[in-house]
Amino acid sequence: MFYAEVKVNYNTGEYPVRMYSDFHGLKKELEAIPQVSRFIIISERSISQIYNKYIESELKGLPVPIDQIFIKGSEKNKHISRMKKVFNELIELGADRKSVIIALGGGVVGDYAGFIAATYQRGIRFIQIPTTLLSCVDSSVGGKVAVNVDKGKNMVGAFHQPELVYIPMFALSTLPEKQWSCGLAEMLKHSLLSGGSMWQDFKTHERKEIKVDSDILRKMIIDSIKFKASVVAQDEKESGLRAILNLGHTTAHAIESLTNYKKYSHGEAVSIGLITALILSNKIGFSFDKVDTVIRIMEKYNLPINDNSKPADILKHMQHDKKKEGNNLKFVLLEDIGKSKFGITINPKEILSALKEQRKI
Ligand code: GLY
């Protein structure tokens, strides 16, 4: 069943994000893409094992070949050194400039397959089929694709927009709790930035109501995508406004690297990072007065608000941030719900004091 569509506009075009109940609809969507020589699904073996039977039965009869390339999942494997093998496989399969890559999976697969699509033969088309909540509401939308190098996460990448984002909602039924938290935290971030009904939804609803086949989950996902699409439409390449989407990410990246990407999902680290940003919004930037309200919401949704690392260690890891200016760091802060400011310079002493305050919660 088809549920909803959001159009994403960017500098030189637009594409739809279409939400369906399952894979019935994919064949029609793929048939509508013009001049395709072949489709190549890039996915993790474990993900493909879950969905292959649905995809195969849906896509049989398409007039072009469909091949698969497997990559290893996890952030550790989203590494530039693993790209060579995939490029060679694409050449062996006979992939040409009319071939279309299908990224089937979560954020790691989307980033990796998207960057392969951005660079193979100087860029070919690709489609995102996100299978996690985080990738539905965030990473599959907006065209940021990247891989890691030894010295940093997402340090090599591109802005390469997909032709289509196809959301099969039933994929979320296999998600573990941690992955739900991961997506919900990024959705909460969008709601803090946008305010309005998204914020009201987070205040009104409970985590147990967020079920795969519920109207409220579909609404919250669509609203989250609409919000992200509106930001991307104004600033595709992050020359300004798109930076607001980094709310909470300075602490999040530091905590992820401090805990070796093992303890938290990305979204859970963002959840902790949101609290740092909100304390700073209250103490330094503005007089943001809803820190406690947000903490109550996070508790209600089972999202982490704190990590037990030493504040000084978190600060040390923050110093690797791309947005560093001398020893100072650039933060996104909130004046109020729905009113954000990016590029606010904060010195290490103020950050340390916010992290110490956060430890006391
Ligand atoms: N996830 C942040 C962005 O797409 O800009």
Coordinates of C-alpha atoms and ligand atoms in Angstrom, one line a residue:
M1 CA 0.0 0.0 0.0
F2 CA 1.2 3.5 -0.8
Y3 CA 1.1 5.9 2.2
A4 CA 2.7 9.2 1.4
E5 CA 5.2 11.2 -0.6
V6 CA 7.5 14.1 0.3
K7 CA 9.3 16.0 -2.5
V8 CA 12.9 16.9 -1.9
N9 CA 14.0 20.0 -3.9
Y10 CA 17.7 20.7 -4.3
N11 CA 19.8 23.1 -6.4
T12 CA 19.5 21.3 -9.8
G13 CA 16.4 19.0 -9.4
E14 CA 14.0 17.2 -7.2
Y15 CA 13.2 13.6 -6.1
P16 CA 10.4 11.9 -4.2
V17 CA 10.6 10.1 -0.9
R18 CA 7.8 7.6 -1.1
M19 CA 6.5 5.6 1.9
Y20 CA 4.9 2.2 1.2
S21 CA 3.8 -0.5 3.6
D22 CA 6.1 -3.0 1.9
F23 CA 7.9 -3.8 -1.4
H24 CA 4.8 -3.9 -3.6
G25 CA 5.3 -0.7 -5.4
L26 CA 9.0 -1.0 -6.0
K27 CA 8.6 -2.6 -9.5
K28 CA 6.4 0.3 -10.7
E29 CA 8.9 2.8 -9.2
L30 CA 11.9 1.2 -10.9
E31 CA 10.1 0.9 -14.2
A32 CA 9.5 4.7 -14.1
I33 CA 13.2 5.5 -14.1
P34 CA 14.3 6.2 -17.6
Q35 CA 17.1 4.7 -19.6
V36 CA 18.4 2.1 -17.1
S37 CA 20.9 -0.6 -18.3
R38 CA 20.9 -2.5 -15.0
F39 CA 20.2 -2.3 -11.3
I40 CA 22.9 -3.2 -8.8
I41 CA 21.7 -3.7 -5.2
I42 CA 24.4 -2.9 -2.7
S43 CA 23.6 -4.3 0.7
E44 CA 24.8 -6.2 3.7
R45 CA 24.4 -10.0 3.4
S46 CA 22.3 -10.1 6.6
I47 CA 19.9 -7.4 5.4
S48 CA 19.7 -8.9 1.9
Q49 CA 18.8 -12.3 3.5
I50 CA 15.8 -10.8 5.2
Y51 CA 14.5 -8.9 2.1
N52 CA 15.7 -10.9 -0.9
K53 CA 12.5 -13.0 -1.2
Y54 CA 10.3 -10.0 -1.2
I55 CA 12.5 -8.1 -3.6
E56 CA 13.0 -11.0 -6.0
S57 CA 9.3 -11.8 -6.3
E58 CA 8.5 -8.2 -6.8
L59 CA 11.2 -7.4 -9.4
K60 CA 11.0 -10.6 -11.5
G61 CA 10.0 -9.6 -15.0
L62 CA 11.9 -6.3 -15.0
P63 CA 13.4 -6.0 -18.5
V64 CA 17.0 -5.2 -17.1
P65 CA 19.4 -7.3 -15.1
I66 CA 19.5 -7.0 -11.4
D67 CA 22.7 -7.9 -9.6
Q68 CA 23.8 -7.7 -6.0
I69 CA 27.1 -6.6 -4.3
F70 CA 27.5 -7.3 -0.6
I71 CA 29.4 -5.0 1.7
K72 CA 30.2 -5.5 5.4
G73 CA 28.0 -3.5 7.7
S74 CA 29.1 -1.3 10.7
E75 CA 30.8 2.1 10.9
K76 CA 34.2 0.4 11.0
N77 CA 33.7 -1.1 7.6
K78 CA 32.5 2.1 6.0
H79 CA 36.1 2.7 5.1
I80 CA 37.7 4.0 2.0
S81 CA 39.9 1.0 1.7
R82 CA 36.9 -1.2 1.1
M83 CA 35.8 0.7 -2.0
K84 CA 38.3 -0.8 -4.4
K85 CA 36.7 -4.2 -4.2
V86 CA 33.2 -2.8 -4.9
F87 CA 34.5 -0.8 -7.9
N88 CA 36.1 -3.9 -9.4
E89 CA 32.9 -5.9 -8.9
L90 CA 30.9 -3.1 -10.7
I91 CA 33.3 -3.2 -13.6
E92 CA 33.1 -7.1 -13.7
L93 CA 29.3 -6.8 -13.8
G94 CA 29.5 -4.5 -16.7
A95 CA 28.1 -1.5 -14.8
D96 CA 28.0 1.6 -17.1
R97 CA 26.8 5.1 -16.9
K98 CA 23.2 4.0 -17.3
S99 CA 23.4 1.6 -14.4
V100 CA 21.5 2.5 -11.2
I101 CA 22.7 1.5 -7.7
I102 CA 20.1 0.5 -5.1
A103 CA 21.3 1.1 -1.6
L104 CA 19.4 -1.3 0.6
G105 CA 19.9 -1.0 4.3
G106 CA 20.6 1.5 7.1
G107 CA 22.8 4.6 7.3
V108 CA 26.1 2.8 6.7
V109 CA 24.9 1.1 3.5
G110 CA 23.3 4.3 2.3
D111 CA 26.4 6.5 2.9
Y112 CA 28.8 3.9 1.4
A113 CA 26.7 2.8 -1.6
G114 CA 25.8 6.5 -2.2
F115 CA 29.5 7.5 -2.3
I116 CA 30.2 4.6 -4.7
A117 CA 27.4 5.9 -6.9
A118 CA 28.8 9.5 -6.6
T119 CA 32.3 8.4 -7.8
Y120 CA 31.9 5.3 -10.1
Q121 CA 32.5 6.6 -13.6
R122 CA 32.3 10.1 -12.2
G123 CA 28.8 9.6 -10.8
I124 CA 25.9 7.3 -11.6
R125 CA 22.3 7.4 -10.4
F126 CA 21.2 5.6 -7.2
I127 CA 18.1 4.9 -5.1
Q128 CA 17.9 4.6 -1.4
I129 CA 15.8 1.9 0.3
P130 CA 16.3 2.7 4.0
T131 CA 15.5 -0.2 6.4
T132 CA 16.1 1.6 9.7
L133 CA 14.3 4.5 11.3
L134 CA 17.4 6.7 11.3
S135 CA 18.0 6.2 7.6
C136 CA 14.3 6.8 6.8
V137 CA 14.2 10.2 8.6
D138 CA 17.8 11.4 8.2
S139 CA 20.6 9.7 6.3
S140 CA 18.7 8.7 3.1
V141 CA 17.4 12.2 2.6
G142 CA 19.5 15.1 1.5
G143 CA 22.3 13.6 -0.5
K144 CA 25.2 13.5 2.0
V145 CA 27.2 10.4 1.2
A146 CA 30.6 9.6 2.7
V147 CA 33.2 7.1 3.8
N148 CA 35.6 7.1 6.7
V149 CA 39.4 7.3 6.5
D150 CA 41.9 6.3 9.3
K151 CA 41.9 9.8 10.7
G152 CA 38.3 10.6 10.7
K153 CA 34.6 9.7 10.2
N154 CA 32.9 10.9 7.0
M155 CA 36.0 12.8 6.0
V156 CA 35.7 11.8 2.3
G157 CA 32.4 12.3 0.7
A158 CA 30.1 14.1 -1.7
F159 CA 26.7 15.7 -2.1
H160 CA 25.0 13.2 -4.4
Q161 CA 21.2 13.2 -4.4
P162 CA 19.3 9.9 -5.1
E163 CA 16.7 9.5 -7.8
L164 CA 14.2 8.1 -5.3
V165 CA 13.9 7.2 -1.6
Y166 CA 11.6 4.1 -1.2
I167 CA 10.6 3.5 2.4
P168 CA 9.2 0.0 3.0
M169 CA 7.6 0.5 6.4
F170 CA 7.4 -3.2 7.3
A171 CA 11.3 -3.2 7.4
L172 CA 11.0 -1.4 10.7
S173 CA 9.3 -4.4 12.3
T174 CA 12.7 -6.2 12.5
L175 CA 14.5 -3.3 14.3
P176 CA 16.0 -3.9 17.7
E177 CA 15.2 -1.4 20.5
K178 CA 18.6 0.3 20.2
Q179 CA 17.8 1.1 16.5
W180 CA 14.4 2.6 17.4
S181 CA 16.2 4.8 20.0
C182 CA 18.7 5.8 17.3
G183 CA 16.0 7.0 14.9
L184 CA 13.8 8.6 17.6
A185 CA 16.6 10.7 18.9
E186 CA 17.2 12.2 15.4
M187 CA 13.4 12.8 15.1
L188 CA 13.4 14.5 18.5
K189 CA 16.3 16.7 17.2
H190 CA 14.2 17.6 14.1
S191 CA 11.2 18.4 16.4
L192 CA 13.3 20.7 18.6
L193 CA 14.5 22.5 15.5
S194 CA 11.1 22.8 13.9
G195 CA 8.7 23.2 16.8
G196 CA 5.0 23.1 15.9
S197 CA 3.2 19.9 15.6
M198 CA 6.3 17.7 15.6
W199 CA 7.2 19.0 19.0
Q200 CA 3.6 18.6 20.2
D201 CA 3.7 15.0 19.0
F202 CA 6.8 14.2 21.1
K203 CA 5.2 15.8 24.1
T204 CA 1.9 14.1 23.7
H205 CA 2.8 10.6 22.7
E206 CA 4.6 7.7 24.4
R207 CA 7.2 5.4 23.1
K208 CA 4.8 2.4 23.3
E209 CA 2.5 4.1 20.8
I210 CA 5.3 4.2 18.2
K211 CA 4.4 1.0 16.4
V212 CA 5.3 0.0 12.9
D213 CA 1.7 0.0 11.6
S214 CA 0.5 3.1 13.6
D215 CA -0.7 6.3 12.1
I216 CA 1.3 8.3 14.5
L217 CA 4.6 6.7 13.6
R218 CA 3.9 7.4 9.9
K219 CA 3.0 11.0 10.6
M220 CA 6.1 11.5 12.7
I221 CA 8.3 10.0 10.0
I222 CA 6.7 12.1 7.3
D223 CA 6.9 15.3 9.3
S224 CA 10.6 14.6 10.1
I225 CA 11.4 14.1 6.4
K226 CA 9.4 17.2 5.4
F227 CA 11.4 19.2 7.9
K228 CA 14.7 17.9 6.7
A229 CA 13.7 18.4 3.0
S230 CA 12.8 22.0 3.8
V231 CA 16.3 22.6 5.2
V232 CA 18.0 20.9 2.3
A233 CA 15.9 22.9 -0.2
Q234 CA 17.3 26.1 1.3
D235 CA 20.9 25.0 1.7
E236 CA 21.8 21.8 -0.1
K237 CA 25.6 22.0 0.4
E238 CA 25.6 23.3 4.0
S239 CA 27.0 26.7 3.3
G240 CA 24.9 28.0 6.2
L241 CA 21.4 26.9 7.4
R242 CA 21.9 23.1 6.9
A243 CA 24.4 23.3 9.8
I244 CA 21.4 23.4 12.2
L245 CA 20.9 19.7 11.6
N246 CA 24.2 19.3 13.6
L247 CA 22.3 20.2 16.8
G248 CA 23.7 17.9 19.5
H249 CA 26.4 16.4 17.2
T250 CA 29.5 18.0 18.8
T251 CA 29.1 16.0 22.0
A252 CA 27.7 13.1 20.1
H253 CA 30.8 12.6 17.9
A254 CA 33.1 13.0 20.9
I255 CA 31.2 10.4 22.9
E256 CA 31.0 8.0 19.9
S257 CA 34.8 8.2 19.4
L258 CA 35.5 8.1 23.2
T259 CA 33.5 4.9 23.5
N260 CA 34.9 3.4 20.3
Y261 CA 31.5 3.5 18.5
K262 CA 30.5 0.5 20.6
K263 CA 28.4 1.7 23.5
Y264 CA 25.9 3.9 21.7
S265 CA 24.1 4.0 18.4
H266 CA 24.7 7.3 16.6
G267 CA 21.2 8.6 17.6
E268 CA 21.7 7.6 21.2
A269 CA 24.9 9.7 21.3
V270 CA 23.0 12.6 19.6
S271 CA 20.4 12.3 22.4
I272 CA 23.2 12.9 25.0
G273 CA 24.6 15.7 22.8
L274 CA 21.2 17.4 22.6
I275 CA 21.3 17.9 26.4
T276 CA 24.8 19.5 26.3
A277 CA 23.6 21.9 23.5
L278 CA 20.4 22.7 25.5
I279 CA 22.3 23.4 28.7
L280 CA 24.6 25.7 26.7
S281 CA 21.5 27.3 25.1
N282 CA 20.3 28.0 28.6
K283 CA 23.5 29.2 30.2
I284 CA 25.6 30.8 27.5
G285 CA 23.8 31.6 24.3
F286 CA 20.2 32.4 25.4
S287 CA 17.9 31.7 28.3
F288 CA 16.4 28.5 26.8
D289 CA 14.0 27.4 29.5
K290 CA 12.9 23.9 28.4
V291 CA 15.9 21.7 29.3
D292 CA 13.8 19.9 32.0
T293 CA 10.9 19.4 29.5
V294 CA 13.2 17.8 27.0
I295 CA 14.8 15.6 29.7
R296 CA 11.3 14.4 30.7
I297 CA 10.6 13.6 27.0
M298 CA 13.9 11.7 26.6
E299 CA 13.1 9.7 29.8
K300 CA 9.6 8.9 28.4
Y301 CA 11.1 7.7 25.1
N302 CA 13.9 5.8 26.9
L303 CA 16.7 7.9 25.3
P304 CA 20.0 8.4 27.1
I305 CA 20.6 11.8 28.6
N306 CA 24.1 11.3 30.0
D307 CA 27.3 9.3 29.7
N308 CA 29.6 8.5 32.6
S309 CA 32.8 9.5 30.8
K310 CA 34.8 12.3 32.4
P311 CA 33.8 15.7 31.1
A312 CA 37.4 16.6 30.5
D313 CA 37.8 13.5 28.3
I314 CA 34.7 14.4 26.3
L315 CA 36.1 17.9 25.8
K316 CA 39.4 16.4 24.6
H317 CA 37.6 14.4 22.0
M318 CA 35.5 17.4 21.0
Q319 CA 38.7 19.1 20.0
H320 CA 38.8 16.8 16.9
D321 CA 35.6 18.5 15.6
K322 CA 35.7 19.7 12.0
K323 CA 34.0 23.0 13.2
K324 CA 36.9 24.0 15.5
E325 CA 38.1 27.6 15.7
G326 CA 41.4 27.6 17.7
N327 CA 40.4 26.0 21.0
N328 CA 36.8 27.2 20.6
L329 CA 34.0 25.2 19.1
K330 CA 31.0 26.1 17.0
F331 CA 27.7 25.0 18.4
V332 CA 24.1 25.0 17.2
L333 CA 22.0 26.4 20.1
L334 CA 18.3 26.9 20.6
E335 CA 16.8 30.3 21.6
D336 CA 13.5 28.4 22.0
I337 CA 11.8 25.3 20.6
G338 CA 11.7 25.9 16.8
K339 CA 14.2 28.8 17.0
S340 CA 17.8 27.7 16.3
K341 CA 21.1 29.6 15.8
F342 CA 24.2 28.0 14.2
G343 CA 27.8 28.9 14.3
I344 CA 27.9 30.0 17.9
T345 CA 31.4 30.1 19.2
I346 CA 31.9 28.6 22.7
N347 CA 35.1 28.4 24.6
P348 CA 36.4 25.2 26.3
K349 CA 35.8 26.5 29.8
E350 CA 32.1 27.1 29.1
I351 CA 31.8 23.7 27.4
L352 CA 33.4 22.0 30.4
S353 CA 31.1 23.7 32.8
A354 CA 28.0 22.5 30.7
L355 CA 29.4 18.9 30.6
K356 CA 29.9 19.0 34.4
E357 CA 26.3 20.2 34.9
Q358 CA 25.1 17.5 32.6
R359 CA 26.9 14.9 34.7
K360 CA 24.8 16.0 37.7
I361 CA 21.4 15.2 36.0
Ligands
GLY1 N1 22.5 14.6 9.0 C1 22.8 16.0 8.7 C2 22.6 16.4 7.3 O1 22.2 15.6 6.5 O2 22.9 17.5 7.0

